[in-house]
Short mmCIF file of C-alpha atoms in Angstrom, two decimals:
data_model
loop_
_atom_site.label_atom_id
_atom_site.label_comp_id
_atom_site.label_asym_id
_atom_site.label_seq_id
_atom_site.Cartn_x
_atom_site.Cartn_y
_atom_site.Cartn_z
CA GLY A 1 84.05 106.79 102.14
CA ASP A 2 82.52 107.41 98.45
CA PHE A 3 85.65 105.98 96.84
CA SER A 4 84.60 105.95 93.52
CA GLU A 5 83.79 109.92 93.79
CA ALA A 6 87.01 110.74 95.52
CA LEU A 7 88.53 108.86 92.76
CA GLU A 8 86.79 111.14 89.82
CA ARG A 9 87.03 114.03 91.47
CA TYR A 10 91.00 113.74 91.91
CA ARG A 11 91.38 112.86 88.29
CA ASP A 12 89.29 116.21 87.42
CA GLN A 13 91.67 117.86 89.66
CA THR A 14 95.10 116.11 87.75
CA SER A 15 93.28 117.26 84.15
CA ARG A 16 92.80 120.71 85.26
CA LEU A 17 96.48 120.50 86.74
CA GLU A 18 98.05 119.31 83.72
CA ALA A 19 96.33 122.01 81.95
CA LEU A 20 97.63 124.75 84.10
CA LEU A 21 100.99 123.20 83.25
CA ALA A 22 101.05 123.05 79.92
CA ARG A 23 100.68 126.67 79.96
CA ASP A 24 103.64 126.86 82.33
CA PRO A 25 105.75 123.91 81.91
CA GLY A 26 108.43 125.30 84.21
CA ASP A 27 106.10 126.40 87.36
CA MET A 28 107.34 124.02 90.36
CA GLU A 29 104.55 124.69 92.39
CA TRP A 30 102.21 123.34 89.82
CA ARG A 31 104.27 120.04 89.41
CA PHE A 32 104.33 119.72 92.86
CA ARG A 33 100.10 120.08 93.48
CA LEU A 34 99.93 117.62 90.16
CA ALA A 35 102.45 114.91 91.98
CA ASP A 36 100.23 115.14 94.92
CA SER A 37 97.10 115.09 92.95
CA MET A 38 98.11 111.69 91.74
CA LEU A 39 99.33 110.24 95.00
CA SER A 40 95.82 110.96 96.49
CA GLN A 41 94.51 108.74 93.40
CA VAL A 42 97.21 106.37 94.18
CA ASP A 43 95.86 106.05 97.91
CA VAL A 44 92.20 105.41 96.60
CA LEU A 45 93.24 102.49 94.03
CA ALA A 46 95.33 100.68 96.98
CA VAL A 47 92.51 100.63 99.47
CA THR A 48 90.05 99.62 96.97
CA GLY A 49 92.06 96.35 96.24
CA ARG A 50 93.46 97.73 92.74
CA ARG A 51 97.13 97.49 93.79
CA ALA A 52 98.22 96.78 89.96
CA ASP A 53 96.68 100.18 89.24
CA ALA A 54 98.09 102.06 92.38
CA ARG A 55 101.45 100.61 91.25
CA GLU A 56 101.41 101.66 87.74
CA ARG A 57 99.38 105.34 88.99
CA LEU A 58 102.33 106.05 91.35
CA THR A 59 105.07 106.06 88.87
CA ARG A 60 104.77 109.53 87.42
CA PRO A 61 104.26 111.51 90.53
CA ARG A 62 107.15 109.25 92.01
CA ALA A 63 109.50 111.03 88.95
CA ILE A 64 108.18 114.44 89.54
CA LEU A 65 108.71 114.60 93.31
CA GLU A 66 112.21 113.12 92.59
CA THR A 67 112.93 115.85 89.64
CA LEU A 68 111.76 118.39 92.23
CA VAL A 69 113.80 117.50 95.12
CA ALA A 70 117.04 117.08 92.67
CA HIS A 71 115.99 120.82 91.77
CA ASP A 72 115.88 121.87 95.47
CA SER A 73 116.86 119.57 97.98
CA ASN A 74 116.18 122.14 100.73
CA ASN A 75 112.63 122.49 99.96
CA GLY A 76 110.65 120.11 103.21
CA PRO A 77 107.70 119.75 101.70
CA TRP A 78 108.79 118.35 98.45
CA LEU A 79 111.28 116.13 99.98
CA SER A 80 108.67 114.75 102.49
CA ALA A 81 105.73 114.27 99.57
CA SER A 82 108.76 112.21 97.59
CA LEU A 83 109.33 110.53 100.66
CA ASN A 84 105.75 109.54 101.12
CA ALA A 85 105.61 108.47 97.65
CA ARG A 86 108.47 105.75 97.95
CA MET A 87 106.49 104.67 101.15
CA LYS A 88 103.52 104.16 99.45
CA GLU A 89 105.38 102.02 97.31
CA VAL A 90 106.86 99.94 100.51
CA MET A 91 103.16 99.46 101.67
CA LEU A 92 102.45 97.78 98.28
CA ASP A 93 105.50 95.51 98.31
CA ARG A 94 104.95 94.50 101.99
CA ALA A 95 101.01 93.72 100.81
CA ASP A 96 102.55 92.02 97.49
CA GLY A 97 104.70 89.71 99.47
CA SER A 98 108.13 91.40 98.63
CA LEU A 99 109.36 91.83 102.36
CA SER A 100 112.85 92.02 101.32
CA LEU A 101 112.43 94.69 98.45
CA ALA A 102 110.47 96.54 101.15
CA VAL A 103 112.77 96.47 103.86
CA ARG A 104 115.70 97.94 101.74
CA SER A 105 113.68 100.84 100.43
CA LEU A 106 112.27 101.58 103.90
CA ASN A 107 115.87 101.56 105.42
CA GLU A 108 117.04 104.43 102.75
CA ILE A 109 113.50 105.92 103.20
CA ARG A 110 113.14 106.38 107.40
CA PRO A 111 116.49 108.26 107.97
CA LYS A 112 115.64 110.89 105.52
CA ILE A 113 112.37 111.33 107.25
CA GLU A 114 114.38 111.52 110.64
CA THR A 115 116.57 114.31 109.03
CA LEU A 116 113.66 116.17 107.77
CA VAL A 117 112.05 115.96 111.68
CA ALA A 118 114.95 116.72 112.90
CA ALA A 119 115.19 120.10 111.17
CA GLU A 120 111.88 121.33 111.36
CA SER A 121 110.07 119.28 114.06
CA SER A 122 107.02 121.17 114.29
CA ASP A 123 105.85 120.15 111.50
CA VAL A 124 102.82 117.57 112.26
CA ASN A 125 103.04 116.19 108.59
CA PHE A 126 106.78 115.47 108.53
CA VAL A 127 106.37 113.91 112.19
CA GLY A 128 103.91 111.76 111.02
CA ARG A 129 105.30 110.42 108.05
CA LEU A 130 107.79 109.61 110.71
CA VAL A 131 105.41 107.79 112.97
CA THR A 132 104.46 105.95 109.31
CA ALA A 133 108.24 104.72 108.77
CA TRP A 134 108.54 103.47 112.17
CA ARG A 135 104.97 101.79 112.07
CA LEU A 136 105.95 99.85 108.70
CA GLU A 137 109.46 99.29 110.68
CA ALA A 138 107.81 97.26 113.51
CA GLU A 139 105.35 95.55 110.82
CA LEU A 140 108.36 94.53 108.84
CA ARG A 141 110.55 93.46 111.66
CA LEU A 142 107.63 91.22 113.06
CA ALA A 143 106.79 89.79 109.61
CA THR A 144 110.61 88.72 108.91
CA GLY A 145 111.19 87.39 112.53
CA ARG A 146 113.31 90.23 113.85
CA ALA A 147 113.26 90.13 117.87
CA ASP A 148 113.69 94.03 118.23
CA ALA A 149 110.21 94.67 116.50
CA SER A 150 108.88 96.06 119.38
CA ASP A 151 111.77 98.41 119.51
CA ALA A 152 110.37 99.95 116.27
CA ALA A 153 106.49 99.95 117.47
CA ASN A 154 107.97 101.98 120.68
CA ARG A 155 109.49 104.73 118.36
CA ALA A 156 106.35 104.74 116.45
CA VAL A 157 104.27 105.55 119.40
CA GLU A 158 106.73 107.65 120.99
CA TYR A 159 106.20 109.98 118.06
CA ALA A 160 102.56 109.41 117.95
CA ALA A 161 102.31 110.61 121.43
CA ALA A 162 103.36 114.15 120.22
CA LEU A 163 100.71 113.88 117.64
CA ILE A 164 97.77 112.43 119.51
CA ASN A 165 96.57 116.03 121.15
CA ASP A 166 97.92 118.35 118.65
CA ALA A 167 94.86 120.22 117.68
CA ARG A 168 96.83 120.36 114.08
CA ALA A 169 96.39 116.21 113.68
CA ASP A 170 93.84 115.51 111.05
CA ASP A 171 92.26 112.13 110.65
CA LYS A 172 95.07 111.17 108.01
CA ILE A 173 97.37 111.47 110.92
CA LEU A 174 95.67 110.41 114.02
CA GLY A 175 94.74 107.57 111.92
CA GLU A 176 98.33 106.40 111.90
CA CYS A 177 99.01 107.28 115.39
CA ALA A 178 96.27 104.72 115.83
CA LEU A 179 97.81 102.12 113.62
CA ALA A 180 101.03 102.57 115.53
CA HIS A 181 99.19 101.58 118.70
CA VAL A 182 97.65 98.50 116.75
CA ILE A 183 100.89 96.83 115.64
CA ALA A 184 102.90 97.92 118.88
CA GLY A 185 99.98 95.91 120.61
CA SER A 186 100.21 93.05 118.60
CA ILE A 187 103.63 92.63 119.14
CA ALA A 188 103.64 92.88 122.57
CA ASP A 189 100.95 90.37 122.71
CA ALA A 190 102.78 87.96 120.54
CA ALA A 191 105.77 87.98 123.71
CA GLY A 192 102.96 87.15 125.90
CA GLN A 193 102.98 90.65 127.05
CA ARG A 194 99.03 90.65 127.15
CA ASP A 195 98.46 93.82 129.55
CA PRO A 196 100.36 96.16 127.49
CA ALA A 197 99.20 94.90 124.65
CA ARG A 198 95.44 95.41 125.83
CA HIS A 199 96.63 99.06 126.84
CA HIS A 200 97.76 99.95 123.04
CA TRP A 201 94.69 98.28 121.57
CA GLN A 202 92.59 100.58 124.21
CA ARG A 203 94.31 103.33 123.32
CA VAL A 204 93.46 103.27 119.72
CA ARG A 205 90.02 103.60 121.12
CA ASP A 206 90.50 106.89 123.00
CA VAL A 207 92.08 108.49 120.46
CA LEU A 208 89.90 107.70 117.72
CA ASN A 209 86.18 107.53 119.54
CA ALA A 210 85.55 110.95 119.55
CA ARG A 211 85.72 111.15 115.59
CA LEU A 212 84.51 107.52 114.85
CA VAL A 213 80.50 108.97 115.53
CA ASP A 214 79.07 108.82 111.68
CA SER A 215 82.09 108.56 110.10
CA SER A 216 82.99 106.67 106.84
CA ASN A 217 86.59 107.38 107.17
CA TRP A 218 88.68 104.38 106.43
CA ARG A 219 91.79 105.82 107.93
CA LEU A 220 89.69 105.74 111.30
CA LEU A 221 87.32 102.86 110.81
CA ASP A 222 90.63 100.15 109.63
CA PRO A 223 92.47 100.52 113.02
CA ALA A 224 89.75 101.33 114.92
CA ALA A 225 88.15 97.78 113.74
CA ARG A 226 91.47 95.84 114.47
CA ALA A 227 91.75 97.53 118.11
CA LEU A 228 88.33 96.29 118.57
CA ALA A 229 88.95 92.59 117.30
CA PHE A 230 92.03 92.28 119.37
CA LEU A 231 89.95 93.39 122.65
CA GLY A 232 87.79 90.67 121.79
CA ARG A 233 84.66 93.47 120.82
CA GLN A 234 83.84 90.65 117.79
CA GLU A 235 80.46 92.30 117.14
CA GLU A 236 81.70 95.56 117.25
CA SER A 237 84.49 95.03 115.24
CA LEU A 238 82.49 92.80 112.22
CA ALA A 239 80.07 95.88 111.93
CA MET A 240 82.72 98.23 111.05
CA ILE A 241 84.43 95.68 108.98
CA THR A 242 81.44 94.85 107.11
CA ARG A 243 80.77 98.91 106.64
CA LEU A 244 84.06 99.51 105.11
CA HIS A 245 83.30 96.27 102.64
CA ALA A 246 80.19 97.42 101.60
CA LEU A 247 81.84 100.93 100.66
CA GLY A 248 84.78 99.27 98.58
CA HIS A 249 87.73 98.72 101.17
CA ARG A 250 90.24 96.47 100.81
CA PRO A 251 92.44 96.45 103.33
CA LEU A 252 96.03 95.82 102.23
CA GLN A 253 97.10 93.63 105.38
CA PRO A 254 94.62 90.77 106.46
CA TRP A 255 92.11 91.46 109.29
CA PRO A 256 92.97 89.82 112.83
CA ALA A 257 92.23 86.19 112.31
CA THR A 258 89.34 86.25 114.92
CA VAL A 259 86.95 88.30 112.57
CA ALA A 260 88.56 87.32 109.19
CA ALA A 261 86.87 83.71 109.63
CA ASP A 262 83.18 85.44 110.22
CA LEU A 263 83.45 87.65 107.19
CA SER A 264 80.88 86.45 104.34
CA VAL A 265 83.55 87.90 101.80
CA SER A 266 87.19 88.17 102.94
CA PRO A 267 88.20 91.99 102.12
CA SER A 268 91.85 91.35 102.61
CA GLN A 269 91.91 88.84 99.37
CA ASN A 270 91.48 91.10 96.97
CA LYS A 271 94.43 92.37 94.69
#
């Protein structure tokens, strides 16, 4: 939850990697680590309301990773990181209202992630990327009024089920799994399926509860706050959102309407 310190440390890491790469410009592993360090900065910038800065910072690691993939298209981690960088751009496009652009990009990205997972299905990070891809697909289908949004949400939840009880899944992956259930619940609720919707939102609590104690990790608190709001537990949701806002978190997507009206400062309005 210390975003300014995190950003400073990532910048320091990037500087050190730049120095190492300057000594050996042909070292592909240093290039990969450099791109990864920059992508971590993109995450911090994006969730603290600095979306324009996040876009600018995303340009170079995307280019580095695309060059690496062109050099060796069979390197799974490089390809996964490259596709992840492109998904970050999709998230920013969606947040800025460029839905058609986000849809086109995701249509190119998701099949490549599916191919990656098919080749290495035991890699939790690869499967986690696919959860994110299908979750974004569900959100975009819902936002553009498609009737098959639930199909995409169900795919996200299906892949999430394989990760939730995997000891190798970290907070980032579990947060993505939780978001899959959040959107699945929202789609079910929009279709008048209240019981399935509540099941999905309660599943968020089941998945995250043990990790929420004393946590300041936005990847856990954000989906948890959304699920609580949808479950009608407004006071608990508001407490989490207020805490996130105090930390400097600004979500890429607005908070549920049931709590947004009660926020003295709406975290979702920052750009």
